[in-house]
PDB file of C-alpha atoms and ligand atoms in Angstrom:
ATOM      1  CA  MET N1340     -50.214  -3.419  18.753  1.00  0.00           C
ATOM      2  CA  LYS N1341     -49.302   0.036  19.164  1.00  0.00           C
ATOM      3  CA  LEU N1342     -48.645   2.249  16.309  1.00  0.00           C
ATOM      4  CA  LYS N1343     -45.170   3.036  17.403  1.00  0.00           C
ATOM      5  CA  TYR N1344     -44.451  -0.836  16.813  1.00  0.00           C
ATOM      6  CA  ILE N1345     -46.424  -1.161  13.722  1.00  0.00           C
ATOM      7  CA  LEU N1346     -44.425   1.538  11.807  1.00  0.00           C
ATOM      8  CA  PRO N1347     -41.044   0.092  12.114  1.00  0.00           C
ATOM      9  CA  ILE N1348     -42.257  -3.245  10.973  1.00  0.00           C
ATOM     10  CA  ALA N1349     -44.021  -1.558   7.999  1.00  0.00           C
ATOM     11  CA  PHE N1350     -40.581   0.287   7.071  1.00  0.00           C
ATOM     12  CA  ILE N1351     -38.560  -2.875   7.453  1.00  0.00           C
ATOM     13  CA  ALA N1352     -41.002  -4.824   5.188  1.00  0.00           C
ATOM     14  CA  LEU N1353     -40.866  -2.021   2.689  1.00  0.00           C
ATOM     15  CA  PHE N1354     -37.062  -2.116   2.847  1.00  0.00           C
ATOM     16  CA  PHE N1355     -36.749  -5.789   2.389  1.00  0.00           C
ATOM     17  CA  SER N1356     -39.161  -5.983  -0.291  1.00  0.00           C
ATOM     18  CA  CYS N1357     -37.144  -3.217  -2.286  1.00  0.00           C
ATOM     19  CA  SER N1358     -33.751  -4.549  -1.707  1.00  0.00           C
ATOM     20  CA  THR N1359     -34.586  -8.174  -2.764  1.00  0.00           C
ATOM     21  CA  ASP N1360     -35.409  -6.447  -6.164  1.00  0.00           C
ATOM     22  CA  ASP N1361     -32.004  -4.860  -6.265  1.00  0.00           C
ATOM     23  CA  ASP N1362     -30.006  -7.925  -5.081  1.00  0.00           C
ATOM     24  CA  ASN N1363     -27.983  -8.386  -8.428  1.00  0.00           C
ATOM     25  CA  ASP N1364     -27.908  -4.700  -8.980  1.00  0.00           C
ATOM     26  CA  THR N1365     -24.439  -3.541  -7.242  1.00  0.00           C
ATOM     27  CA  SER N1366     -24.689  -0.131  -9.118  1.00  0.00           C
ATOM     28  CA  THR N1367     -27.214   0.993  -6.534  1.00  0.00           C
ATOM     29  CA  ILE N1368     -24.399   0.617  -3.743  1.00  0.00           C
ATOM     30  CA  ASN N1369     -21.063   2.630  -4.333  1.00  0.00           C
ATOM     31  CA  GLU N1370     -18.542   0.100  -3.343  1.00  0.00           C
ATOM     32  CA  VAL N1371     -15.779   2.450  -4.400  1.00  0.00           C
ATOM     33  CA  GLU N1372     -17.045   5.317  -2.277  1.00  0.00           C
ATOM     34  CA  GLY N1373     -14.238   7.456  -0.540  1.00  0.00           C
ATOM     35  CA  LEU N1374     -11.758   6.169  -3.303  1.00  0.00           C
ATOM     36  CA  GLU N1375     -10.696   8.292  -6.245  1.00  0.00           C
ATOM     37  CA  LEU N1376     -10.128   6.851  -9.863  1.00  0.00           C
ATOM     38  CA  ILE N1377      -6.491   6.603 -10.564  1.00  0.00           C
ATOM     39  CA  GLN N1378      -6.680   5.351 -14.202  1.00  0.00           C
ATOM     40  CA  THR N1379      -8.830   3.229 -16.447  1.00  0.00           C
ATOM     41  CA  ILE N1380      -7.181   0.650 -18.728  1.00  0.00           C
ATOM     42  CA  SER N1381      -9.331  -0.789 -21.805  1.00  0.00           C
ATOM     43  CA  ASN N1382      -8.544  -4.175 -23.220  1.00  0.00           C
ATOM     44  CA  GLY N1383     -11.088  -5.376 -25.711  1.00  0.00           C
ATOM     45  CA  ASN N1384     -14.303  -6.166 -24.085  1.00  0.00           C
ATOM     46  CA  GLU N1385     -12.984  -5.315 -20.545  1.00  0.00           C
ATOM     47  CA  THR N1386     -12.146  -2.172 -18.763  1.00  0.00           C
ATOM     48  CA  ILE N1387      -9.997  -1.964 -15.753  1.00  0.00           C
ATOM     49  CA  GLU N1388     -10.585   0.650 -13.061  1.00  0.00           C
ATOM     50  CA  LEU N1389      -7.803   1.492 -10.586  1.00  0.00           C
ATOM     51  CA  TYR N1390      -8.524   3.435  -7.414  1.00  0.00           C
ATOM     52  CA  ASN N1391      -6.877   4.624  -4.284  1.00  0.00           C
ATOM     53  CA  GLU N1392      -7.415   7.344  -1.625  1.00  0.00           C
ATOM     54  CA  LYS N1393      -5.596  10.000  -3.613  1.00  0.00           C
ATOM     55  CA  GLY N1394      -6.503   9.121  -7.206  1.00  0.00           C
ATOM     56  CA  LEU N1395      -2.630   8.812  -7.995  1.00  0.00           C
ATOM     57  CA  PHE N1396       0.454   6.542  -7.750  1.00  0.00           C
ATOM     58  CA  GLU N1397       3.220   7.819  -5.546  1.00  0.00           C
ATOM     59  CA  THR N1398       6.469   6.310  -4.523  1.00  0.00           C
ATOM     60  CA  GLY N1399       6.072   4.257  -1.462  1.00  0.00           C
ATOM     61  CA  TYR N1400       3.404   1.918  -0.423  1.00  0.00           C
ATOM     62  CA  ASN N1401       0.213   2.167  -2.583  1.00  0.00           C
ATOM     63  CA  ARG N1402      -3.036   0.442  -1.320  1.00  0.00           C
ATOM     64  CA  ILE N1403      -4.901  -0.265  -4.654  1.00  0.00           C
ATOM     65  CA  SER N1404      -8.478  -1.072  -5.452  1.00  0.00           C
ATOM     66  CA  LEU N1405      -9.403  -2.651  -8.884  1.00  0.00           C
ATOM     67  CA  ARG N1406     -12.708  -3.206 -10.689  1.00  0.00           C
ATOM     68  CA  LEU N1407     -13.132  -5.154 -14.081  1.00  0.00           C
ATOM     69  CA  LYS N1408     -15.894  -4.131 -16.088  1.00  0.00           C
ATOM     70  CA  ASP N1409     -17.560  -6.105 -19.009  1.00  0.00           C
ATOM     71  CA  ASN N1410     -18.160  -3.249 -21.602  1.00  0.00           C
ATOM     72  CA  THR N1411     -20.802  -5.129 -23.421  1.00  0.00           C
ATOM     73  CA  THR N1412     -23.248  -5.543 -20.284  1.00  0.00           C
ATOM     74  CA  ASP N1413     -21.773  -2.384 -18.530  1.00  0.00           C
ATOM     75  CA  SER N1414     -21.545  -4.513 -15.436  1.00  0.00           C
ATOM     76  CA  TYR N1415     -18.625  -5.457 -13.056  1.00  0.00           C
ATOM     77  CA  ILE N1416     -17.081  -8.881 -13.165  1.00  0.00           C
ATOM     78  CA  GLU N1417     -17.216 -10.556  -9.597  1.00  0.00           C
ATOM     79  CA  ASP N1418     -15.521 -13.754 -10.261  1.00  0.00           C
ATOM     80  CA  ALA N1419     -12.256 -13.033 -12.006  1.00  0.00           C
ATOM     81  CA  THR N1420      -8.742 -13.681 -10.850  1.00  0.00           C
ATOM     82  CA  LEU N1421      -6.229 -11.041 -11.242  1.00  0.00           C
ATOM     83  CA  SER N1422      -2.540 -10.425 -11.029  1.00  0.00           C
ATOM     84  CA  TRP N1423      -0.077  -7.654 -11.957  1.00  0.00           C
ATOM     85  CA  MET N1424       3.376  -6.734 -12.632  1.00  0.00           C
ATOM     86  CA  PRO N1425       4.676  -3.257 -12.316  1.00  0.00           C
ATOM     87  CA  MET N1426       7.800  -2.541 -14.402  1.00  0.00           C
ATOM     88  CA  MET N1427      10.081   0.376 -14.185  1.00  0.00           C
ATOM     89  CA  GLN N1428      12.119   0.845 -17.671  1.00  0.00           C
ATOM     90  CA  MET N1429      15.478   2.731 -16.862  1.00  0.00           C
ATOM     91  CA  PRO N1430      18.070   3.790 -19.188  1.00  0.00           C
ATOM     92  CA  THR N1431      20.268   0.618 -18.753  1.00  0.00           C
ATOM     93  CA  MET N1432      17.994  -1.660 -16.937  1.00  0.00           C
ATOM     94  CA  GLN N1433      14.278  -2.460 -16.146  1.00  0.00           C
ATOM     95  CA  HIS N1434      13.030  -3.832 -12.733  1.00  0.00           C
ATOM     96  CA  SER N1435       9.770  -4.460 -10.753  1.00  0.00           C
ATOM     97  CA  CYS N1436       8.928  -3.525  -7.308  1.00  0.00           C
ATOM     98  CA  PRO N1437       7.502  -5.344  -4.224  1.00  0.00           C
ATOM     99  CA  LYS N1438       3.714  -5.956  -4.575  1.00  0.00           C
ATOM    100  CA  SER N1439       1.144  -8.137  -3.183  1.00  0.00           C
ATOM    101  CA  THR N1440      -1.357 -10.766  -4.866  1.00  0.00           C
ATOM    102  CA  ILE N1441      -4.684  -9.267  -5.647  1.00  0.00           C
ATOM    103  CA  SER N1442      -7.658 -10.650  -3.946  1.00  0.00           C
ATOM    104  CA  LYS N1443     -11.322  -9.747  -3.473  1.00  0.00           C
ATOM    105  CA  ALA N1444     -11.965  -6.869  -1.157  1.00  0.00           C
ATOM    106  CA  LEU N1445     -13.694  -8.115   1.985  1.00  0.00           C
ATOM    107  CA  GLY N1446     -17.443  -7.794   1.967  1.00  0.00           C
ATOM    108  CA  LYS N1447     -17.340  -6.164  -1.630  1.00  0.00           C
ATOM    109  CA  ASP N1448     -18.909  -7.971  -4.678  1.00  0.00           C
ATOM    110  CA  THR N1449     -17.041  -5.736  -7.279  1.00  0.00           C
ATOM    111  CA  VAL N1450     -13.742  -4.679  -5.744  1.00  0.00           C
ATOM    112  CA  TYR N1451     -10.470  -6.372  -5.974  1.00  0.00           C
ATOM    113  CA  GLU N1452      -7.556  -4.933  -3.781  1.00  0.00           C
ATOM    114  CA  GLY N1453      -3.691  -5.295  -3.194  1.00  0.00           C
ATOM    115  CA  PHE N1454      -0.461  -3.166  -2.772  1.00  0.00           C
ATOM    116  CA  ILE N1455       2.437  -1.938  -4.740  1.00  0.00           C
ATOM    117  CA  ILE N1456       5.474  -0.369  -3.524  1.00  0.00           C
ATOM    118  CA  TYR N1457       7.294   1.771  -6.014  1.00  0.00           C
ATOM    119  CA  GLN N1458      10.673   2.418  -4.629  1.00  0.00           C
ATOM    120  CA  MET N1459      11.601   5.170  -7.085  1.00  0.00           C
ATOM    121  CA  THR N1460      10.390   7.068 -10.155  1.00  0.00           C
ATOM    122  CA  ASN N1461      11.349   9.667 -12.512  1.00  0.00           C
ATOM    123  CA  GLU N1462      10.922  13.333 -11.861  1.00  0.00           C
ATOM    124  CA  ASP N1463       8.284  13.866 -14.355  1.00  0.00           C
ATOM    125  CA  SER N1464       6.495  10.618 -13.047  1.00  0.00           C
ATOM    126  CA  SER N1465       7.533   8.676 -16.047  1.00  0.00           C
ATOM    127  CA  GLY N1466       9.213   5.153 -16.279  1.00  0.00           C
ATOM    128  CA  TRP N1467       6.651   2.820 -14.903  1.00  0.00           C
ATOM    129  CA  SER N1468       4.191   0.590 -16.627  1.00  0.00           C
ATOM    130  CA  LEU N1469       1.666  -1.857 -15.516  1.00  0.00           C
ATOM    131  CA  THR N1470       0.737  -5.292 -16.765  1.00  0.00           C
ATOM    132  CA  ILE N1471      -2.609  -6.639 -15.423  1.00  0.00           C
ATOM    133  CA  ASN N1472      -3.281 -10.347 -16.029  1.00  0.00           C
ATOM    134  CA  TYR N1473      -6.832 -11.582 -15.509  1.00  0.00           C
ATOM    135  CA  ASN N1474      -8.863 -14.765 -16.183  1.00  0.00           C
ATOM    136  CA  ILE N1475     -12.525 -14.862 -16.692  1.00  0.00           C
ATOM    137  CA  ASP N1476     -14.386 -18.245 -17.389  1.00  0.00           C
ATOM    138  CA  ASP N1477     -11.178 -19.935 -17.766  1.00  0.00           C
ATOM    139  CA  THR N1478      -9.837 -17.485 -20.445  1.00  0.00           C
ATOM    140  CA  ASP N1479      -6.487 -15.663 -19.721  1.00  0.00           C
ATOM    141  CA  TYR N1480      -6.237 -11.979 -20.861  1.00  0.00           C
ATOM    142  CA  SER N1481      -3.441  -9.713 -20.503  1.00  0.00           C
ATOM    143  CA  VAL N1482      -2.907  -5.721 -20.672  1.00  0.00           C
ATOM    144  CA  THR N1483       0.064  -3.505 -20.212  1.00  0.00           C
ATOM    145  CA  GLU N1484      -0.421   0.306 -19.954  1.00  0.00           C
ATOM    146  CA  THR N1485       2.072   3.223 -19.114  1.00  0.00           C
ATOM    147  CA  ILE N1486       1.250   4.637 -15.695  1.00  0.00           C
ATOM    148  CA  SER N1487       2.334   7.759 -13.831  1.00  0.00           C
ATOM    149  CA  VAL N1488       4.278   7.640 -10.488  1.00  0.00           C
ATOM    150  CA  TRP N1489       4.610  10.673  -8.599  1.00  0.00           C
ATOM    151  CA  GLN N1490       7.492  11.435  -6.032  1.00  0.00           C
ATOM    152  CA  TYR N1491       6.080  11.572  -2.531  1.00  0.00           C
ATOM    153  CA  GLU N1492       7.564  14.633  -0.691  1.00  0.00           C
ATOM    154  CA  ASN N1493       9.086  12.868   2.040  1.00  0.00           C
ATOM    155  CA  GLN N1494      11.284   9.558   2.015  1.00  0.00           C
ATOM    156  CA  ASN N1495       8.534   7.068   2.696  1.00  0.00           C
ATOM    157  CA  THR N1496      10.565   4.200   1.271  1.00  0.00           C
ATOM    158  CA  ALA N1497      14.277   3.380   1.299  1.00  0.00           C
ATOM    159  CA  SER N1498      16.120   1.069  -1.244  1.00  0.00           C
ATOM    160  CA  PHE N1499      19.683   0.127  -0.029  1.00  0.00           C
ATOM    161  CA  ILE N1500      22.475  -2.661  -0.185  1.00  0.00           C
ATOM    162  CA  GLY N1501      22.977  -4.470   3.313  1.00  0.00           C
ATOM    163  CA  SER N1502      26.279  -5.346   4.773  1.00  0.00           C
ATOM    164  CA  ASP N1503      25.264  -8.913   3.542  1.00  0.00           C
ATOM    165  CA  ASP N1504      25.417  -7.540  -0.115  1.00  0.00           C
ATOM    166  CA  SER N1505      21.628  -8.018  -0.516  1.00  0.00           C
ATOM    167  CA  ARG N1506      19.529  -5.174  -1.826  1.00  0.00           C
ATOM    168  CA  TYR N1507      16.487  -4.507   0.338  1.00  0.00           C
ATOM    169  CA  ILE N1508      13.251  -2.116   0.088  1.00  0.00           C
ATOM    170  CA  LEU N1509      11.850  -0.702   3.104  1.00  0.00           C
ATOM    171  CA  ALA N1510       8.479   1.014   3.036  1.00  0.00           C
ATOM    172  CA  LEU N1511       6.467   3.037   5.653  1.00  0.00           C
ATOM    173  CA  VAL N1512       2.654   1.974   5.785  1.00  0.00           C
ATOM    174  CA  GLU N1513       1.596   3.339   8.942  1.00  0.00           C
ATOM    175  CA  PRO N1514       0.980   5.987  10.756  1.00  0.00           C
ATOM    176  CA  LYS N1515      -0.943   7.331   7.708  1.00  0.00           C
ATOM    177  CA  ASP N1516      -2.381   9.896   9.770  1.00  0.00           C
ATOM    178  CA  PRO N1517       0.222  10.526  12.809  1.00  0.00           C
ATOM    179  CA  SER N1518      -0.685  12.316  15.851  1.00  0.00           C
ATOM    180  CA  ILE N1519       0.700  13.506  19.108  1.00  0.00           C
ATOM    181  CA  ALA N1520       0.647  10.085  20.834  1.00  0.00           C
ATOM    182  CA  VAL N1521       2.248   6.666  20.655  1.00  0.00           C
ATOM    183  CA  ASN N1522       1.452   5.742  17.010  1.00  0.00           C
ATOM    184  CA  GLU N1523       1.452   2.243  15.617  1.00  0.00           C
ATOM    185  CA  MET N1524       4.323   1.840  12.946  1.00  0.00           C
ATOM    186  CA  LYS N1525       3.908  -0.447  10.350  1.00  0.00           C
ATOM    187  CA  VAL N1526       6.531  -1.101   7.879  1.00  0.00           C
ATOM    188  CA  GLY N1527       7.139  -3.547   4.886  1.00  0.00           C
ATOM    189  CA  LEU N1528      10.674  -5.092   4.262  1.00  0.00           C
ATOM    190  CA  PHE N1529      11.509  -6.824   1.134  1.00  0.00           C
ATOM    191  CA  LYS N1530      14.705  -8.451  -0.668  1.00  0.00           C
ATOM    192  CA  MET N1531      15.417  -7.827  -4.207  1.00  0.00           C
ATOM    193  CA  GLN N1532      16.105 -11.325  -5.239  1.00  0.00           C
ATOM    194  CA  ASP N1533      16.323 -10.381  -8.951  1.00  0.00           C
ATOM    195  CA  ILE N1534      14.793  -7.657 -10.894  1.00  0.00           C
ATOM    196  CA  MET N1535      11.301  -9.385 -10.904  1.00  0.00           C
ATOM    197  CA  THR N1536      11.050 -10.961  -7.520  1.00  0.00           C
ATOM    198  CA  PHE N1537      10.790  -9.156  -4.127  1.00  0.00           C
ATOM    199  CA  PRO N1538      10.198 -11.532  -1.474  1.00  0.00           C
ATOM    200  CA  VAL N1539       9.109 -10.544   2.017  1.00  0.00           C
ATOM    201  CA  VAL N1540      11.870 -10.588   4.437  1.00  0.00           C
ATOM    202  CA  GLU N1541      10.901 -12.380   7.737  1.00  0.00           C
ATOM    203  CA  ASP N1542      12.029 -12.264  11.377  1.00  0.00           C
ATOM    204  CA  TYR N1543      14.453  -9.420  10.993  1.00  0.00           C
ATOM    205  CA  THR N1544      14.577  -6.513  13.576  1.00  0.00           C
ATOM    206  CA  ILE N1545      14.388  -2.845  12.766  1.00  0.00           C
ATOM    207  CA  ALA N1546      15.431  -0.407  15.577  1.00  0.00           C
ATOM    208  CA  LEU N1547      13.832   2.600  15.977  1.00  0.00           C
ATOM    209  CA  ASP N1548      15.073   6.127  17.040  1.00  0.00           C
ATOM    210  CA  PRO N1549      12.824   9.059  15.882  1.00  0.00           C
ATOM    211  CA  ARG N1550      14.429  12.513  15.992  1.00  0.00           C
ATOM    212  CA  MET N1551      13.489  16.233  15.217  1.00  0.00           C
ATOM    213  CA  PRO N1552      16.510  17.652  13.482  1.00  0.00           C
ATOM    214  CA  GLY N1553      14.927  21.127  13.610  1.00  0.00           C
ATOM    215  CA  MET N1554      14.797  21.018  17.329  1.00  0.00           C
ATOM    216  CA  GLY N1555      18.178  19.985  18.893  1.00  0.00           C
ATOM    217  CA  ASN N1556      17.882  16.435  17.367  1.00  0.00           C
ATOM    218  CA  HIS N1557      15.514  15.544  20.298  1.00  0.00           C
ATOM    219  CA  SER N1558      13.985  12.070  20.493  1.00  0.00           C
ATOM    220  CA  SER N1559      10.880  10.809  22.424  1.00  0.00           C
ATOM    221  CA  PRO N1560      10.102   8.469  25.091  1.00  0.00           C
ATOM    222  CA  ASN N1561       8.316   4.947  24.709  1.00  0.00           C
ATOM    223  CA  ASN N1562       9.496   3.901  21.278  1.00  0.00           C
ATOM    224  CA  THR N1563       9.776   0.261  20.679  1.00  0.00           C
ATOM    225  CA  ASP N1564      11.916  -1.475  17.952  1.00  0.00           C
ATOM    226  CA  LEU N1565       9.982  -3.150  14.928  1.00  0.00           C
ATOM    227  CA  THR N1566       9.426  -6.901  14.834  1.00  0.00           C
ATOM    228  CA  PHE N1567       7.900  -9.143  12.278  1.00  0.00           C
ATOM    229  CA  ASN N1568       4.280 -10.290  12.464  1.00  0.00           C
ATOM    230  CA  ASN N1569       3.960 -13.327  10.402  1.00  0.00           C
ATOM    231  CA  ALA N1570       0.134 -12.940  10.244  1.00  0.00           C
ATOM    232  CA  ASP N1571       0.576 -10.284   7.635  1.00  0.00           C
ATOM    233  CA  ASN N1572       4.100 -10.209   6.802  1.00  0.00           C
ATOM    234  CA  PHE N1573       4.660  -6.633   8.073  1.00  0.00           C
ATOM    235  CA  TYR N1574       6.715  -5.180  10.633  1.00  0.00           C
ATOM    236  CA  TYR N1575       5.103  -3.298  13.763  1.00  0.00           C
ATOM    237  CA  GLY N1576       6.414  -1.166  16.697  1.00  0.00           C
ATOM    238  CA  ASP N1577       5.586   1.929  18.642  1.00  0.00           C
ATOM    239  CA  LEU N1578       6.513   5.211  17.248  1.00  0.00           C
ATOM    240  CA  SER N1579       6.206   7.941  20.038  1.00  0.00           C
ATOM    241  CA  LEU N1580       5.470  11.461  18.526  1.00  0.00           C
ATOM    242  CA  THR N1581       5.564  14.175  21.131  1.00  0.00           C
ATOM    243  CA  MET N1582       4.839  17.327  18.927  1.00  0.00           C
ATOM    244  CA  THR N1583       3.923  18.110  15.131  1.00  0.00           C
ATOM    245  CA  GLY N1584       6.686  19.043  12.724  1.00  0.00           C
ATOM    246  CA  TYR N1585       9.332  17.020  10.784  1.00  0.00           C
ATOM    247  CA  TRP N1586      10.564  13.812  12.234  1.00  0.00           C
ATOM    248  CA  LYS N1587      13.311  11.714  11.048  1.00  0.00           C
ATOM    249  CA  LEU N1588      12.685   8.046  11.680  1.00  0.00           C
ATOM    250  CA  ASN N1589      16.332   6.660  12.211  1.00  0.00           C
ATOM    251  CA  LEU N1590      16.505   2.960  11.830  1.00  0.00           C
ATOM    252  CA  LYS N1591      18.799   0.136  12.104  1.00  0.00           C
ATOM    253  CA  LEU N1592      18.108  -3.162  10.357  1.00  0.00           C
ATOM    254  CA  MET N1593      19.396  -6.330  11.893  1.00  0.00           C
ATOM    255  CA  ASN N1594      18.926  -9.945  10.665  1.00  0.00           C
ATOM    256  CA  ALA N1595      17.672 -12.882  12.774  1.00  0.00           C
ATOM    257  CA  ASN N1596      21.461 -13.221  14.164  1.00  0.00           C
ATOM    258  CA  GLY N1597      21.229  -9.799  15.487  1.00  0.00           C
ATOM    259  CA  GLU N1598      23.909  -8.493  12.780  1.00  0.00           C
ATOM    260  CA  VAL N1599      23.451  -5.073  11.653  1.00  0.00           C
ATOM    261  CA  LEU N1600      22.841  -4.961   8.014  1.00  0.00           C
ATOM    262  CA  LYS N1601      22.345  -1.382   7.623  1.00  0.00           C
ATOM    263  CA  GLY N1602      22.134   1.972   9.830  1.00  0.00           C
ATOM    264  CA  GLU N1603      24.103   3.288  12.620  1.00  0.00           C
ATOM    265  CA  ASP N1604      23.207   4.554  16.148  1.00  0.00           C
ATOM    266  CA  VAL N1605      22.241   8.232  16.470  1.00  0.00           C
ATOM    267  CA  THR N1606      24.894   9.900  18.991  1.00  0.00           C
ATOM    268  CA  GLU N1607      26.312  13.194  19.696  1.00  0.00           C
ATOM    269  CA  GLU N1608      28.785  12.848  16.889  1.00  0.00           C
ATOM    270  CA  ASN N1609      26.462  11.286  14.602  1.00  0.00           C
ATOM    271  CA  GLU N1610      23.104  13.078  14.145  1.00  0.00           C
ATOM    272  CA  ALA N1611      21.399  10.609  11.530  1.00  0.00           C
ATOM    273  CA  SER N1612      21.546   6.991  10.658  1.00  0.00           C
ATOM    274  CA  SER N1613      22.132   6.278   7.007  1.00  0.00           C
ATOM    275  CA  LEU N1614      18.800   4.189   6.984  1.00  0.00           C
ATOM    276  CA  TYR N1615      15.918   6.287   7.828  1.00  0.00           C
ATOM    277  CA  LEU N1616      12.201   7.289   6.790  1.00  0.00           C
ATOM    278  CA  GLU N1617      10.532  10.548   7.225  1.00  0.00           C
ATOM    279  CA  LEU N1618       7.405  11.896   8.580  1.00  0.00           C
ATOM    280  CA  GLU N1619       5.872  15.319   8.810  1.00  0.00           C
ATOM    281  CA  PHE N1620       2.532  16.318  10.279  1.00  0.00           C
TER     282      PHE N1620
HETATM  283 CU1   CU X1057      13.997   2.259 -11.396  1.00  0.00          CU
END
């Protein structure tokens, strides 16, 4: 056997002999690489770590990663079940917001993930708390902590009452990094059933008409309306952006019968829909 074959084999053997020793030591692999810590919440023997890409909660769609640490052993708990309940305390009422379940992150040992859509916040980021319920070895735990939710600079979420008298929440998920191209647009649509319950709205249609108000309100070619995808419960369509700058994504929400629940066509006389999201890049 030539040396050039033996060397790689020697390295592979060395690698595997090392890695087997570290099999249970997940601290050697950083499973939250690329994420920023938002906050830690302590509860007796456990500490919950909350992460996302920016390291803070903002109004709109927040994808969140969680880890649960055993403070005694200083290791992460890999087989817990978790759920959460965000609540906003307002002067005259309190309410929750749309959220996902929490599940184990694909291919990770210590990370759980889900999303929360904060539809509003106070100017100083106050108003919200987050309750996290978790179960370890058939024992239930719960902790509630105050969180800060900052106002995102553009309208990335809309809360409104439809012509059917239902209250809806719409949130922009994609594009996160828009480019001059036909971008995939992904939106979440939820109904406010009561102050605690926000089910996904299925099989509606969201008509899309993006405009640049700063440039004669011009549109762009090859946009498509958003339709429901029952594989992941989000709405998808094509968003064509022909230049950088501020775009108003004018929308019109139609139910399964094609009845318009919110929004108007953009015309010479009507420069914007009352239902819209914003984008700037
Ligand atoms: Cu509120």
